[in-house]
PDB file of C-alpha atoms in Angstrom:
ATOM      1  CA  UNK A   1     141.141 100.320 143.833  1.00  0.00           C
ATOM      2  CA  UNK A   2     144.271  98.506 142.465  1.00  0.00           C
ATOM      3  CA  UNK A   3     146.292 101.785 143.169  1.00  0.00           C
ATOM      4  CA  UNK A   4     145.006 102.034 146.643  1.00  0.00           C
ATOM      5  CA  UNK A   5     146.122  98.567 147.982  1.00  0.00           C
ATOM      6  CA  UNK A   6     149.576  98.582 146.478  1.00  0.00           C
ATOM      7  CA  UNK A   7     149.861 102.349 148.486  1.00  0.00           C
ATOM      8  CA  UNK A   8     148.646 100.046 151.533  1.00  0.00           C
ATOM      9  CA  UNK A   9     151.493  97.522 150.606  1.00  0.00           C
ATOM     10  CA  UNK A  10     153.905 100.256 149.928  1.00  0.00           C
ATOM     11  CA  UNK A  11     153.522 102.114 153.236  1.00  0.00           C
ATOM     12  CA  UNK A  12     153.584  98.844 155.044  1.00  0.00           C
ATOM     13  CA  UNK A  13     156.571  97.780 153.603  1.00  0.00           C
ATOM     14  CA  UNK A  14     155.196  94.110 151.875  1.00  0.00           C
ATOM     15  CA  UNK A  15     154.666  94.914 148.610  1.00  0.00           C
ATOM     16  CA  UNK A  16     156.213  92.153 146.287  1.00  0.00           C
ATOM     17  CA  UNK A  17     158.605  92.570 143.932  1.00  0.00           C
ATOM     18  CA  UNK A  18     160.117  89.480 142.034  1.00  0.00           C
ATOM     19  CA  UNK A  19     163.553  90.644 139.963  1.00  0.00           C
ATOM     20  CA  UNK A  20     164.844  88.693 137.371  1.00  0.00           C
ATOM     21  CA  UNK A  21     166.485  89.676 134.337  1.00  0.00           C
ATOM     22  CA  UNK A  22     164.129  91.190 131.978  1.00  0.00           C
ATOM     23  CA  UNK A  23     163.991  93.040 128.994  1.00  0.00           C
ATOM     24  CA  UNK A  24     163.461  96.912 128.802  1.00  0.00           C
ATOM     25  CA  UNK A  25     161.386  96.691 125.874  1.00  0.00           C
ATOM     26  CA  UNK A  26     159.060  94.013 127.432  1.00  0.00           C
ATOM     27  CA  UNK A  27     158.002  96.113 130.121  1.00  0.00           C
ATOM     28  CA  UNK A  28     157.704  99.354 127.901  1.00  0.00           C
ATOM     29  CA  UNK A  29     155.763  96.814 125.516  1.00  0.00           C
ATOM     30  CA  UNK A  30     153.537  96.230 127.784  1.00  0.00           C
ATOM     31  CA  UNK A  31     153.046  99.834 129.046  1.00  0.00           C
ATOM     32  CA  UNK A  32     152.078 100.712 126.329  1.00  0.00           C
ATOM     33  CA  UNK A  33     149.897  98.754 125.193  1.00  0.00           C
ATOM     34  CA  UNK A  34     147.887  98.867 128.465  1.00  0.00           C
ATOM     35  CA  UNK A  35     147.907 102.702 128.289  1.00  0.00           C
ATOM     36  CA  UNK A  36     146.919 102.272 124.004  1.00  0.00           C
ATOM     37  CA  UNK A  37     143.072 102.853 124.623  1.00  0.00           C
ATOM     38  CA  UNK A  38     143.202 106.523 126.521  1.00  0.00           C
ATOM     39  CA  UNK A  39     145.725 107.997 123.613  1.00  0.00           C
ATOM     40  CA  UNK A  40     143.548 106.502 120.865  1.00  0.00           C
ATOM     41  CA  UNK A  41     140.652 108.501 122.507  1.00  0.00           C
ATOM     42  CA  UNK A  42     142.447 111.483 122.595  1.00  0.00           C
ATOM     43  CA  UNK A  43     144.036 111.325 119.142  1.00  0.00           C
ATOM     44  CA  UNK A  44     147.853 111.032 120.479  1.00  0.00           C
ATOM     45  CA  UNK A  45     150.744 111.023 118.690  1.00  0.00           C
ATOM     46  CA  UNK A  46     152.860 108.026 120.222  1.00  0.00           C
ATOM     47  CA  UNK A  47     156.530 108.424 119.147  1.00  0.00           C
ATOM     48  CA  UNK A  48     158.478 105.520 121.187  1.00  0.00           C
ATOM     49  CA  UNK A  49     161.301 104.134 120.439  1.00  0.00           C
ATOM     50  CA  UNK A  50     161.948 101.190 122.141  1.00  0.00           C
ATOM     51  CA  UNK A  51     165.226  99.526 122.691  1.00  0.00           C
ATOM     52  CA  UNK A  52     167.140  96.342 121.147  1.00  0.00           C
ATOM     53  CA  UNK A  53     165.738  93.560 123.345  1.00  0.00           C
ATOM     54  CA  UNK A  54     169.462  93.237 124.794  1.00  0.00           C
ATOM     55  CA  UNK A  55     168.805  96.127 127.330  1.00  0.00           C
ATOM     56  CA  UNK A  56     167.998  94.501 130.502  1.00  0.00           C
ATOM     57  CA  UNK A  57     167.409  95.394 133.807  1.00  0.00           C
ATOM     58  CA  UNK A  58     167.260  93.163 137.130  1.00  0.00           C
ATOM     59  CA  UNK A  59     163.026  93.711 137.924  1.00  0.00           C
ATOM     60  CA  UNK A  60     159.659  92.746 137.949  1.00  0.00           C
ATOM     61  CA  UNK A  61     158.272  92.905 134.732  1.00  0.00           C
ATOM     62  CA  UNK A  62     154.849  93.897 135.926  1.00  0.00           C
ATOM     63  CA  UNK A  63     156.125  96.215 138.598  1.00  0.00           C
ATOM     64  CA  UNK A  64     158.179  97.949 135.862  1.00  0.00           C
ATOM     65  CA  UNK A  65     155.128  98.331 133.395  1.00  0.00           C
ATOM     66  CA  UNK A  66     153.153  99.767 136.086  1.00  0.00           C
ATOM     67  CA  UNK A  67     155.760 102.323 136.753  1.00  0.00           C
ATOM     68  CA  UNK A  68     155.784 103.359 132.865  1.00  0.00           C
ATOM     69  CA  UNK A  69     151.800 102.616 132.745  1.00  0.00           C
ATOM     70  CA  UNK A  70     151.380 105.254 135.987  1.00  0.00           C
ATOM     71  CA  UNK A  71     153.435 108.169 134.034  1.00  0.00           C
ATOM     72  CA  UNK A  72     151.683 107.273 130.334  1.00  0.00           C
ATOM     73  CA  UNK A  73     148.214 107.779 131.854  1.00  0.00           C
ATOM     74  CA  UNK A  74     149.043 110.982 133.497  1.00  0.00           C
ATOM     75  CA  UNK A  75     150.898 111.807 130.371  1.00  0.00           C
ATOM     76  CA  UNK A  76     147.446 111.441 128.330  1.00  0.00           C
ATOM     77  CA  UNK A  77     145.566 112.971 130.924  1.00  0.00           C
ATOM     78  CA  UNK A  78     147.192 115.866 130.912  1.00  0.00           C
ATOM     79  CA  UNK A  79     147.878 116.176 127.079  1.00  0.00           C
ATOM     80  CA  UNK A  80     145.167 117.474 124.873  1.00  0.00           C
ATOM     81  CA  UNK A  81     143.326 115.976 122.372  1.00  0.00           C
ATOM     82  CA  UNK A  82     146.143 115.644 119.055  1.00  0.00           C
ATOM     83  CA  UNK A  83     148.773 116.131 121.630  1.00  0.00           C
ATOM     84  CA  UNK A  84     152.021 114.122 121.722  1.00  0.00           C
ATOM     85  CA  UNK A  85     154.031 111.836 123.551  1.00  0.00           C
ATOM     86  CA  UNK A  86     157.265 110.762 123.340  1.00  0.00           C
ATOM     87  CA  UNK A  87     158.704 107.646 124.824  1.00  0.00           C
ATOM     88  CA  UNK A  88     162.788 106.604 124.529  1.00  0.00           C
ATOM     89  CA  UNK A  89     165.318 104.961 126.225  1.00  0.00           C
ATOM     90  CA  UNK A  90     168.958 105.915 126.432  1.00  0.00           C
ATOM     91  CA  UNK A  91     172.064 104.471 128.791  1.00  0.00           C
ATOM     92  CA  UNK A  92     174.105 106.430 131.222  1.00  0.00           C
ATOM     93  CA  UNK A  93     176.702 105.248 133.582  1.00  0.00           C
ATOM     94  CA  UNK A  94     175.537 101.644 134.194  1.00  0.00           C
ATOM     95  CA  UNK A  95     171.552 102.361 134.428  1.00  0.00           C
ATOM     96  CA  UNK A  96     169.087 102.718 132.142  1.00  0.00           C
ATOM     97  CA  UNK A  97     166.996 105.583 131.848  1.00  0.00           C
ATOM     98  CA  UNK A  98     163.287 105.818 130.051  1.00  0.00           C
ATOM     99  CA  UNK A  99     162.226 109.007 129.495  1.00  0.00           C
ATOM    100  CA  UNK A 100     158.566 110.222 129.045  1.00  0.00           C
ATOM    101  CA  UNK A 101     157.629 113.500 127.575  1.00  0.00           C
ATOM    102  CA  UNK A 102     154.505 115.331 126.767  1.00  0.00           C
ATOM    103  CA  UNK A 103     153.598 118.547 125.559  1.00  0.00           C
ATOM    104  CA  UNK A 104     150.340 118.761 128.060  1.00  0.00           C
ATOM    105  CA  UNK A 105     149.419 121.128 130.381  1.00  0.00           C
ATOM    106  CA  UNK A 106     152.821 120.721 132.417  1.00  0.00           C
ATOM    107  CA  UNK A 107     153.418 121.087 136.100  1.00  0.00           C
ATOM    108  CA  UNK A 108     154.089 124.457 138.151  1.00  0.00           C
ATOM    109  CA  UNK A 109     157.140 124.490 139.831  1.00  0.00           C
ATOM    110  CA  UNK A 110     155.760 124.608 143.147  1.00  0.00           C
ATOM    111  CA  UNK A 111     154.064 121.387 142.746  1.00  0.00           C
ATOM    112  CA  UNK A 112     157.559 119.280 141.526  1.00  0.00           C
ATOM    113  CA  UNK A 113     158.747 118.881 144.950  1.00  0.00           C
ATOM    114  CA  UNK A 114     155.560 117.519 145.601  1.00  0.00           C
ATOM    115  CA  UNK A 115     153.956 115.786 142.605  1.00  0.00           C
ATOM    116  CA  UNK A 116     155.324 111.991 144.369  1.00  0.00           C
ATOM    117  CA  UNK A 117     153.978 112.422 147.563  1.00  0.00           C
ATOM    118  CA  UNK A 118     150.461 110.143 148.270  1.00  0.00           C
ATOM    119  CA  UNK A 119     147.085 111.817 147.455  1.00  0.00           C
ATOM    120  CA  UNK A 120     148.854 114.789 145.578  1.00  0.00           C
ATOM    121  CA  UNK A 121     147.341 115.938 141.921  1.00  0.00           C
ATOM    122  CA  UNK A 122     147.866 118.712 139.135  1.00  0.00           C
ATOM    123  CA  UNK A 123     145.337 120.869 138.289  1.00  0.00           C
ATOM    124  CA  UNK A 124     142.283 118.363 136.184  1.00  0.00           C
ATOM    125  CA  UNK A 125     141.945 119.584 132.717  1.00  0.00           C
ATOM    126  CA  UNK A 126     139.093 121.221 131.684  1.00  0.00           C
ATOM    127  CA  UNK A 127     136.140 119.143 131.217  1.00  0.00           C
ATOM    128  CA  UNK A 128     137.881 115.659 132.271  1.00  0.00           C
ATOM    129  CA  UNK A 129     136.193 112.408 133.707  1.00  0.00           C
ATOM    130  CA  UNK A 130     139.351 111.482 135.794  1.00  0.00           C
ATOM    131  CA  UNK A 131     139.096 111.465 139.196  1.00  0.00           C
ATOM    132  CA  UNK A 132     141.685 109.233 140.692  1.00  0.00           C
ATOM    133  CA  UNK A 133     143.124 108.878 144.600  1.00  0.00           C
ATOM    134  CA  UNK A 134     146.686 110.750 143.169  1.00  0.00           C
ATOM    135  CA  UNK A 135     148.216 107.387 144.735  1.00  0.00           C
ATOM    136  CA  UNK A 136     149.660 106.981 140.988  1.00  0.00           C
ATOM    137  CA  UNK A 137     153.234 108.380 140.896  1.00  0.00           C
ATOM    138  CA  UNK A 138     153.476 108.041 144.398  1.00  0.00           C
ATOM    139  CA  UNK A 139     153.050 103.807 143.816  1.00  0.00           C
ATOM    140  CA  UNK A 140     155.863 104.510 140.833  1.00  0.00           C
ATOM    141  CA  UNK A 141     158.359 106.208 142.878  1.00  0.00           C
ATOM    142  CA  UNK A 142     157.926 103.659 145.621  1.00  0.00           C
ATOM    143  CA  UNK A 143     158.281 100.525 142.773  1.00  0.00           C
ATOM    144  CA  UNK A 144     161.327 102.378 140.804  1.00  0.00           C
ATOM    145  CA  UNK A 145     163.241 102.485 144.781  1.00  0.00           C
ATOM    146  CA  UNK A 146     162.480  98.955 144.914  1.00  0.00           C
ATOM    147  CA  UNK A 147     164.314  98.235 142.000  1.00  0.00           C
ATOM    148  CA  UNK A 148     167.156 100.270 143.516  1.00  0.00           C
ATOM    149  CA  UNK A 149     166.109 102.807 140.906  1.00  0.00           C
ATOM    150  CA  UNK A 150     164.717 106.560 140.822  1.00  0.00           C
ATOM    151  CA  UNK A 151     162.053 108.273 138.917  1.00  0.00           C
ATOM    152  CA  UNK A 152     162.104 112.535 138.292  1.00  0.00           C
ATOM    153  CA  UNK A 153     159.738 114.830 136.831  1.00  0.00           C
ATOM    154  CA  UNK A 154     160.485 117.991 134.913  1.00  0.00           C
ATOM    155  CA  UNK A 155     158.466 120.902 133.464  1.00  0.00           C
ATOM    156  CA  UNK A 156     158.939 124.140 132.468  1.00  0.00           C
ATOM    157  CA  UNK A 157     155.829 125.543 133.965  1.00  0.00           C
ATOM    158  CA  UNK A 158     151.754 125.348 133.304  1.00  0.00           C
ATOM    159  CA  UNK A 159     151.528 124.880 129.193  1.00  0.00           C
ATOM    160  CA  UNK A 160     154.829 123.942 128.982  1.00  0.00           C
ATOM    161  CA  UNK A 161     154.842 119.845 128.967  1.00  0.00           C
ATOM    162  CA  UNK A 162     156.154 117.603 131.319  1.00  0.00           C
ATOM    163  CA  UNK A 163     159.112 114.844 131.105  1.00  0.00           C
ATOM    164  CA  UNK A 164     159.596 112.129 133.623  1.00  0.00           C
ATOM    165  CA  UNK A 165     162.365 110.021 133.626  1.00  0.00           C
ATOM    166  CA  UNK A 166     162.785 106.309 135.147  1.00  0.00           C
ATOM    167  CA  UNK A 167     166.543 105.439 135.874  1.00  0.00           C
ATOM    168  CA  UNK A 168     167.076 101.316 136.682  1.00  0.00           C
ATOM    169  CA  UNK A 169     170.369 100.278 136.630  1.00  0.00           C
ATOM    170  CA  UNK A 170     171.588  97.802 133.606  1.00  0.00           C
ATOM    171  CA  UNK A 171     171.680  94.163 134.347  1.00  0.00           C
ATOM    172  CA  UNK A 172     174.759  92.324 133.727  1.00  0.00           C
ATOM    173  CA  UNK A 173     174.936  88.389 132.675  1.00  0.00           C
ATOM    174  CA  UNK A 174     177.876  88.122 135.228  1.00  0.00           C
ATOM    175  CA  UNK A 175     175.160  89.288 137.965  1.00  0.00           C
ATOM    176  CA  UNK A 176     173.638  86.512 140.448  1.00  0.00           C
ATOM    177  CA  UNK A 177     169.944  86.545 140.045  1.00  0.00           C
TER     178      UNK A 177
END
């Protein structure tokens, strides 16, 4: 329900964001340990390594886990049972960029063009309980261009895993705000 009313924010243009300098590893913090409950089911190898709390960005903290929340859910949705899950963080001309990876089901290539647009979904895995709106990654592109940021998925192909990266640009101290 959440999901659905920040896509009815999004399209109308009013959905708030408040930026202020925050940490990169708060908001992963907090991703993750929203998103802790659905790998433990599974069995998930979590392998994140999380940056020195320096690494800031200009955002909203709860926007920002959100964004990382959205992509870890799908992440252990579409990863089996005993599956893994990577999580890092590295910095490339002026932005940050947190990358997600699994080694799930993956995406076919004619669905990567697609996979952000409103009410779009993979393939369900076998035998799964999830059935969400697809509203998810659409809500994270929408909050990573608010934070004059980008977010891009790559896979290889069905079986092949999936990687999604979330590029924010670096905040600097000498920055207003």
């Amino acid at each position: 329900m959440e999901d659905l009313l920040d896509h009815a924010l999004v399209s109308r243009n009013t959905l708030a964001v408040h930026r202020v300098p925050v940490t990169v590893r708060e908001f992963l913090s907090n991703a993750l340990e929203a998103t802790k409950p659905g790998r433990e089911l599974k069995r998930h190898r979590m392998m994140a390594m999380l940056p020195d709390s320096q690494l800031r960005v200009r955002g909203d903290c709860t926007r920002l886990a959100q964004v990382v929340g959205n992509v870890l859910s799908n992440a252990t949705r579409y990863t089996p049972a005993d599956g893994c899950i990577e999580l890092w963080t590295e910095k490339s001309d002026g932005h940050c960029v947190v990358h997600v990876k699994d080694n799930g089901q993956g995406i076919a290539v004619e669905q990567l063009g697609r996979i952000f647009e409103p009410y779009v979904q993979g393939r369900q895995p076998l035998g799964t309980e999830y059935h969400g709106l697809g509203l998810g990654l659409a809500l994270a592109k929408a909050i990573a261009e608010l934070h004059d940021g980008s977010i891009t998925a790559h896979s290889e192909g069905p079986g092949q895993g999936s990687e999604f990266c979330l590029k924010l640009p670096i905040w600097q101290p000498s920055e207003a705000g």
